[in-house]
CSV table of C-alpha atoms in Angstrom, one decimal:
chain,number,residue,atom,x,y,z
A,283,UNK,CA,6.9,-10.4,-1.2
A,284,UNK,CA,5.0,-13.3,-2.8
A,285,UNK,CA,6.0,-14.4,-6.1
A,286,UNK,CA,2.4,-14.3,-7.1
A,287,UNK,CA,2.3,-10.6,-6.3
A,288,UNK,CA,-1.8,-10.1,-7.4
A,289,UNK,CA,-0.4,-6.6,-9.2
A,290,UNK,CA,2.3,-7.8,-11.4
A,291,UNK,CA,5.5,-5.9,-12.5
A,292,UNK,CA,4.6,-4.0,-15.7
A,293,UNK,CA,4.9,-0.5,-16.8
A,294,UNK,CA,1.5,0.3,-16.5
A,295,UNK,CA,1.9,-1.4,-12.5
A,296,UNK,CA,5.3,0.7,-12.0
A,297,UNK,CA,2.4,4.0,-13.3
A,298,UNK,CA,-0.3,3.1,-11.0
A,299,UNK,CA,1.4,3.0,-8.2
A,300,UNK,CA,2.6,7.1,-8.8
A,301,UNK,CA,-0.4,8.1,-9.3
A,302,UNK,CA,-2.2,5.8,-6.7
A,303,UNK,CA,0.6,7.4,-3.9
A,304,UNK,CA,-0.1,10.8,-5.1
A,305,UNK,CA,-4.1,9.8,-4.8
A,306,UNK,CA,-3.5,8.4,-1.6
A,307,UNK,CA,-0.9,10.8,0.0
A,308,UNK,CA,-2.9,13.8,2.4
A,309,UNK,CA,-4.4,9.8,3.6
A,310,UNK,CA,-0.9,8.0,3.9
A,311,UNK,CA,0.2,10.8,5.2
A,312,UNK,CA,-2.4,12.9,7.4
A,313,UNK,CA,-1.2,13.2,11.1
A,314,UNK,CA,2.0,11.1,10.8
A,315,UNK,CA,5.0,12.9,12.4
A,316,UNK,CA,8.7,12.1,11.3
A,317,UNK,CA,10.4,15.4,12.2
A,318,UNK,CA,12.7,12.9,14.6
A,319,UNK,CA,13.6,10.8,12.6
A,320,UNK,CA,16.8,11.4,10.6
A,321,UNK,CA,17.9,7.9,9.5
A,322,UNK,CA,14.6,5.5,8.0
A,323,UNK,CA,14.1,1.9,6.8
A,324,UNK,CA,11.2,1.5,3.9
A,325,UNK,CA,10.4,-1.7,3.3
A,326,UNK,CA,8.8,-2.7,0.2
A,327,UNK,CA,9.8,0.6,-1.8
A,328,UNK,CA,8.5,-1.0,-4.8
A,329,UNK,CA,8.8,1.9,-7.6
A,330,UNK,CA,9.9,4.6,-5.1
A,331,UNK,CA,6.5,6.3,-4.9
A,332,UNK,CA,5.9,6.8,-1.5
A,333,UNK,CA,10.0,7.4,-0.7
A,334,UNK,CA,9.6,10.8,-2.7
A,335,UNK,CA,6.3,11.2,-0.5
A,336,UNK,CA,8.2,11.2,2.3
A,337,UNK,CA,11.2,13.3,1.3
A,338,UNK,CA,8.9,15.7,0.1
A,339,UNK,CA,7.3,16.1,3.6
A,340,UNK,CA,10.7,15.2,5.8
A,341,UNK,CA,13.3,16.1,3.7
A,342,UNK,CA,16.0,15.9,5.8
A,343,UNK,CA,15.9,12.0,6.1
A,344,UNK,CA,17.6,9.7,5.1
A,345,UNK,CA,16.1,6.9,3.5
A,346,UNK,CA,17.5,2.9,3.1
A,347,UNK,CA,14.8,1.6,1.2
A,348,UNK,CA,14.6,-1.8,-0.2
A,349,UNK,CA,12.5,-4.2,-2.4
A,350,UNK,CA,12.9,-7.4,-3.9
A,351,UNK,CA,11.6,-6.8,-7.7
A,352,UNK,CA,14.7,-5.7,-9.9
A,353,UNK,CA,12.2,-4.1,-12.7
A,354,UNK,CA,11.1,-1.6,-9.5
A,355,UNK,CA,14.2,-1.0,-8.2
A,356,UNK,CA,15.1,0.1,-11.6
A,357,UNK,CA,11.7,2.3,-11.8
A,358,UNK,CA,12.6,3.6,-8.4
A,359,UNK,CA,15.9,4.5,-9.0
A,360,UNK,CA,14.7,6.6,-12.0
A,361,UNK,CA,12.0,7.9,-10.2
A,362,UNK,CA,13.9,9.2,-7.6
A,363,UNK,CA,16.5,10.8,-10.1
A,364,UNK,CA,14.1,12.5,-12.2
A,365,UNK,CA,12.5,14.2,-8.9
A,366,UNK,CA,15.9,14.9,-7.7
A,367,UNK,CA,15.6,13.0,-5.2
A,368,UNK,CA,18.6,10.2,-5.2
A,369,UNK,CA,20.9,11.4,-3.2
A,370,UNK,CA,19.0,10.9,0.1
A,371,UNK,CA,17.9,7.3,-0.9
A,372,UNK,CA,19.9,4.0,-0.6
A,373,UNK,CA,18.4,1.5,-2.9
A,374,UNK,CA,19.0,-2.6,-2.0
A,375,UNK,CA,17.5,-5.4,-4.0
A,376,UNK,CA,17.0,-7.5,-0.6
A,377,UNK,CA,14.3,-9.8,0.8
A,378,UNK,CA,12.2,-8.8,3.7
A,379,UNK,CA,12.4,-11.4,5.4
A,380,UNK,CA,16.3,-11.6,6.0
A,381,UNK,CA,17.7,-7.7,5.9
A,382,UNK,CA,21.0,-7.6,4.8
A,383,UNK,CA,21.8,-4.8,7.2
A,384,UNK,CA,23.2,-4.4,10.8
A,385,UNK,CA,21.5,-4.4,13.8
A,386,UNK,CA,20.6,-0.7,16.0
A,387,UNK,CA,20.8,1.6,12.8
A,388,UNK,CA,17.2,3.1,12.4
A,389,UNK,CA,15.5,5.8,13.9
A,390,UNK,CA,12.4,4.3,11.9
A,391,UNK,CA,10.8,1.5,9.7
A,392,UNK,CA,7.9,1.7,7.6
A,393,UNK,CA,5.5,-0.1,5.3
A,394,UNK,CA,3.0,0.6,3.4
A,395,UNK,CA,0.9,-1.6,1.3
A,396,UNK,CA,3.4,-4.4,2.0
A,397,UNK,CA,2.4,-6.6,4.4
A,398,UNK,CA,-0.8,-7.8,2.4
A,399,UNK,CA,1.2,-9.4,0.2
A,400,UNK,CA,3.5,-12.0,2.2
A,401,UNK,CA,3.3,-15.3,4.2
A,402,UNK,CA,4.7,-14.0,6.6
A,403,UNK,CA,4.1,-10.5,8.2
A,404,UNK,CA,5.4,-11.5,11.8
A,405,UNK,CA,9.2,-12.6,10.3
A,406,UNK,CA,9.4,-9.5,8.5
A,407,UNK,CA,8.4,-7.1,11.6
A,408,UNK,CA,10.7,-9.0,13.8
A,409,UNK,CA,13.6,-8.1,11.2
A,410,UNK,CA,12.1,-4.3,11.4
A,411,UNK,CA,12.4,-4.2,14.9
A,412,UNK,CA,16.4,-5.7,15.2
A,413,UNK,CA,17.2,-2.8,12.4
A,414,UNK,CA,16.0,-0.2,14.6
A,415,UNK,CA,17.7,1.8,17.4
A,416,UNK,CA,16.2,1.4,21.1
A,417,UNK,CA,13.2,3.8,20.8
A,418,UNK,CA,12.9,3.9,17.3
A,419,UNK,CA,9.8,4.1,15.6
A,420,UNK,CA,7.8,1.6,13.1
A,421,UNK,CA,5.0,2.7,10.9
A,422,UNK,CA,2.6,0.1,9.3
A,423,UNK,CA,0.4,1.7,6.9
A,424,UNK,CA,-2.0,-1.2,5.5
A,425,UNK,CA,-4.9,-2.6,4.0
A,426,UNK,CA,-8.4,-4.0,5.4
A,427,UNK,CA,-9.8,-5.3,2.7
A,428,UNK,CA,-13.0,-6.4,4.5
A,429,UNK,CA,-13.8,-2.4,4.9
A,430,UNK,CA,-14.5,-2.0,0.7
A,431,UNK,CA,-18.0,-0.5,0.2
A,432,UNK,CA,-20.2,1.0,-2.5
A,433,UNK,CA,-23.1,2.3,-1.3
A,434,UNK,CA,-25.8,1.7,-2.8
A,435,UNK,CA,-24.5,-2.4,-3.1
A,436,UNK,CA,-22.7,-2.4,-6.3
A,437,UNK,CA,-23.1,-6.3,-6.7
A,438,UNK,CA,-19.9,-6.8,-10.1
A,439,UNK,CA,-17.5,-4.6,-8.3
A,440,UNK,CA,-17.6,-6.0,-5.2
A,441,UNK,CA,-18.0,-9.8,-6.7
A,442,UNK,CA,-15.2,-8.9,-9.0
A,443,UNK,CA,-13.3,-7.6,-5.7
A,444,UNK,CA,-14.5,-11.1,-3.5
A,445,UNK,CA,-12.7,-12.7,-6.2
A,446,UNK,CA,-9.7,-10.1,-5.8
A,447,UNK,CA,-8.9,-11.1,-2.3
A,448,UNK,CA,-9.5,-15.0,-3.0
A,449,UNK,CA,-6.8,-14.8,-5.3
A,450,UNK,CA,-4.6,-13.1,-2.8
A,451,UNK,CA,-5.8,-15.4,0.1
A,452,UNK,CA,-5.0,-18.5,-2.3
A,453,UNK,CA,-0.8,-16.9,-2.5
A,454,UNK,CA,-0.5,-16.9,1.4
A,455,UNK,CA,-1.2,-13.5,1.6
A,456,UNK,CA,-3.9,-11.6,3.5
A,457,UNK,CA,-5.4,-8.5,2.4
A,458,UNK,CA,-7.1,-7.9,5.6
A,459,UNK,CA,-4.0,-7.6,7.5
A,460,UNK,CA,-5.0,-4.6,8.9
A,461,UNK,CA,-6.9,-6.3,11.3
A,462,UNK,CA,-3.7,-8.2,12.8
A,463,UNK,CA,-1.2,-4.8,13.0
A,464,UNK,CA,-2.0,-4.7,17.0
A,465,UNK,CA,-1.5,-8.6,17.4
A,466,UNK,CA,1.6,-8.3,15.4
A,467,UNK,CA,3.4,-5.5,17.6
A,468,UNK,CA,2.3,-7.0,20.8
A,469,UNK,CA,3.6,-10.1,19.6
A,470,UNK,CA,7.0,-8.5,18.9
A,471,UNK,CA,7.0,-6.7,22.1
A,472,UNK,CA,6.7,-3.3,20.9
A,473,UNK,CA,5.6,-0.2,23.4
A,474,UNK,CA,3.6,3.0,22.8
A,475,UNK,CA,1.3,1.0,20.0
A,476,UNK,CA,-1.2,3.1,18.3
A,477,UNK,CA,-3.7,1.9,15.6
A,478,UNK,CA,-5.5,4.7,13.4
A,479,UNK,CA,-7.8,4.1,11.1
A,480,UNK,CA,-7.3,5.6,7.7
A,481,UNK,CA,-10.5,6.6,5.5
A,482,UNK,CA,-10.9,6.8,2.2
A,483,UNK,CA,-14.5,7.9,2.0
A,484,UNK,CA,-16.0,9.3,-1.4
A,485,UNK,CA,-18.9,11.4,-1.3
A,486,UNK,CA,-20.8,14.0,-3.8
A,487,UNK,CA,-19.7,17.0,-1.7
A,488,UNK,CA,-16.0,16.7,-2.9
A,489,UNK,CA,-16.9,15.7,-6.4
A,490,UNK,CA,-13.1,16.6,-7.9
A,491,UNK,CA,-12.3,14.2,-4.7
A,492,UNK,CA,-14.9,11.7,-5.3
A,493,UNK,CA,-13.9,11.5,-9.4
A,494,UNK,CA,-10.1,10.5,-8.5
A,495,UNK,CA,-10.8,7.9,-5.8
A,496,UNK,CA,-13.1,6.5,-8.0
A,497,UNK,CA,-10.6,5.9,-10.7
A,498,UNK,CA,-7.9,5.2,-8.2
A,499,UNK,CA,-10.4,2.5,-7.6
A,500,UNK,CA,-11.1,1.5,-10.7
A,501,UNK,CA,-7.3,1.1,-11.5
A,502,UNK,CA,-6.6,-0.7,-8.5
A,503,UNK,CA,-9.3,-3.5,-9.3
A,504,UNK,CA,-8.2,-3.7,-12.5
A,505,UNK,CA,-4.2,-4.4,-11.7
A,506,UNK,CA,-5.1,-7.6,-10.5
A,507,UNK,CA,-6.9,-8.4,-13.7
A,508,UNK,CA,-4.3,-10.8,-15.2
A,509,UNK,CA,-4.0,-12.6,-12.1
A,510,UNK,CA,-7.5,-13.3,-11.7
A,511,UNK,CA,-7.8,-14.5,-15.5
A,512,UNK,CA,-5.1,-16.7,-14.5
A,513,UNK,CA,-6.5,-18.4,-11.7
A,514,UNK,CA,-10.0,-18.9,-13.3
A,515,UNK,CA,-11.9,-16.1,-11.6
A,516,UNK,CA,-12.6,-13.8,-14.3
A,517,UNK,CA,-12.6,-13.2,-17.7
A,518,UNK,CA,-12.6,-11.0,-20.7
A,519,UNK,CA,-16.1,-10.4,-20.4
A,520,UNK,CA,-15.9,-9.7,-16.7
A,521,UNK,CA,-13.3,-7.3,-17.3
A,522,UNK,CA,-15.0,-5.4,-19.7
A,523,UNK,CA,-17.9,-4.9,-17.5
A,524,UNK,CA,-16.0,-4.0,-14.9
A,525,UNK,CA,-14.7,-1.1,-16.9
A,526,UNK,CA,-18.0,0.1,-18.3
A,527,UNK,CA,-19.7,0.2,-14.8
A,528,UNK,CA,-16.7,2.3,-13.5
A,529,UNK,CA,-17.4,4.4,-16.4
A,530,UNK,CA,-21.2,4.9,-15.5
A,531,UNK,CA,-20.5,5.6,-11.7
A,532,UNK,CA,-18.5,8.7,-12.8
A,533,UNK,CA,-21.9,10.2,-13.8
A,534,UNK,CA,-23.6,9.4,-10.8
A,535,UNK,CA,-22.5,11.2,-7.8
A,536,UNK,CA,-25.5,10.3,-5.8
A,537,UNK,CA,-23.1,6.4,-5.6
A,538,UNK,CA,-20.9,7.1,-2.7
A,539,UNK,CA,-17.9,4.6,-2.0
A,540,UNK,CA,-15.4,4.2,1.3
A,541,UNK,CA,-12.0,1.7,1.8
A,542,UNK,CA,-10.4,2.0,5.6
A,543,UNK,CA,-7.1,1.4,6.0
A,544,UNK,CA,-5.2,1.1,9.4
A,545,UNK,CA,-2.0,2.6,10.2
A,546,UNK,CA,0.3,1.2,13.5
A,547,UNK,CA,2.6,3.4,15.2
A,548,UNK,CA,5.0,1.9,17.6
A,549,UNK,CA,8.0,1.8,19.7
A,550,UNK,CA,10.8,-0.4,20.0
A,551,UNK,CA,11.9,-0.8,23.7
């Protein structure tokens, strides 16, 4: 992962990103089908949110899951303890990139929200795909950045989000990777490839619904606040803005919002 990760490493990061799985997970997780898979690479665990996801709906598996950031790692591994969890999960502070791990062990390899974030995806998948067992499976669950929407237009959010993925684009990374997942596999030579797209749609006939994507929103813009200050793009002033129009939206469900993200399912040969 990049060095300039747009999200940062703090506690109230390692707290987002529970809640945001737990926001996120009948999404994540609608229609995907692990029942076969007993041993399972996650790449990018970060704090361990989305391993207790999946235990919680596979929990026979055994997860290997691995991330670069120590102060996650750490998060995950408490995480994981506090739900009971652990003792299914192998934690390794390891780079993508270059797995330290043998060749043919897998039954399946995952990501999610990972990709968006590195130079470079098609390394990372190739290292994926020589983990797994002949057959096994990988699972790609990423973001399209290009799909953000407020309808009616909502000019400061979605300026303050043009400058989100500028920021991103300027570290090597590429939030709309979700638009290269099929290139990627064919490119590694994987079989049985299947792209579904993944919405996250709000609308004022689920308002309970509509009031936690909206914040899961809100949140997620406002992680990459100190990275934007950083490079220029925003300031104080923006970010306080940014917060009071969030805070207006809540009372006025007639302002729907969507975000599509794209999940890959694959084969190895």
């Amino acid at each position: 992962m990049s060095s300039t990760y747009i999200h940062g490493f703090s506690a109230s990061e390692q707290a987002r990103l529970l809640a945001q799985a737990d926001a996120l997970a009948s999404v994540v997780f609608g229609g995907l089908d692990l029942a076969d898979a007993r041993t399972l690479l996650e790449v990018g665990c970060g704090v361990g949110a989305q391993t207790r996801q999946l235990l919680m709906r596979w929990p026979h598996m055994q997860i290997h899951a691995i991330d670069q950031s120590p102060s996650h790692l750490a998060a995950a591994a408490e995480h994981l303890r506090a739900a009971r969890a652990d003792g299914q999960v192998r934690l390794t502070r390891a780079r993508a990139e270059r797995l330290p791990l043998a060749a043919a062990q897998f039954d399946a390899a995952l990501t999610i929200w990972v990709l968006e974030h590195v130079p470079e995806p098609a390394q990372i998948l190739a290292e994926m795909v020589r983990v797994l067992k002949p057959g096994g499976q990988v699972i790609l669950t990423e973001v399209d950045n290009s799909t953000f929407r407020f309808f009616p237009h909502n000019p400061l959010i979605e300026d303050w989000w043009a400058q989100f993925n500028a920021v991103q684009r300027q570290s090597g990374a590429d939030p709309f990777i979700g638009q290269q997942l099929a290139a990627l596999a064919q490119a590694a030579e994987l079989t049985e490839i299947c792209v579904t797209p993944l919405p996250i749609v709000s609308s004022r006939q689920t308002p309970q619904r509509r009031l936690a994507l909206l914040r899961y929103t809100r949140d997620l813009l406002l992680s990459g606040a100190d990275s934007l200050k950083r490079a220029g793009r925003v300031s104080e002033a923006d970010e306080q803005a940014l917060l009071a129009e969030f805070a207006a939206l809540e009372a006025r469900p007639e302002v729907d919002f969507q975000y599509l993200a794209v999940r890959l399912c694959a084969r190895k040969p």
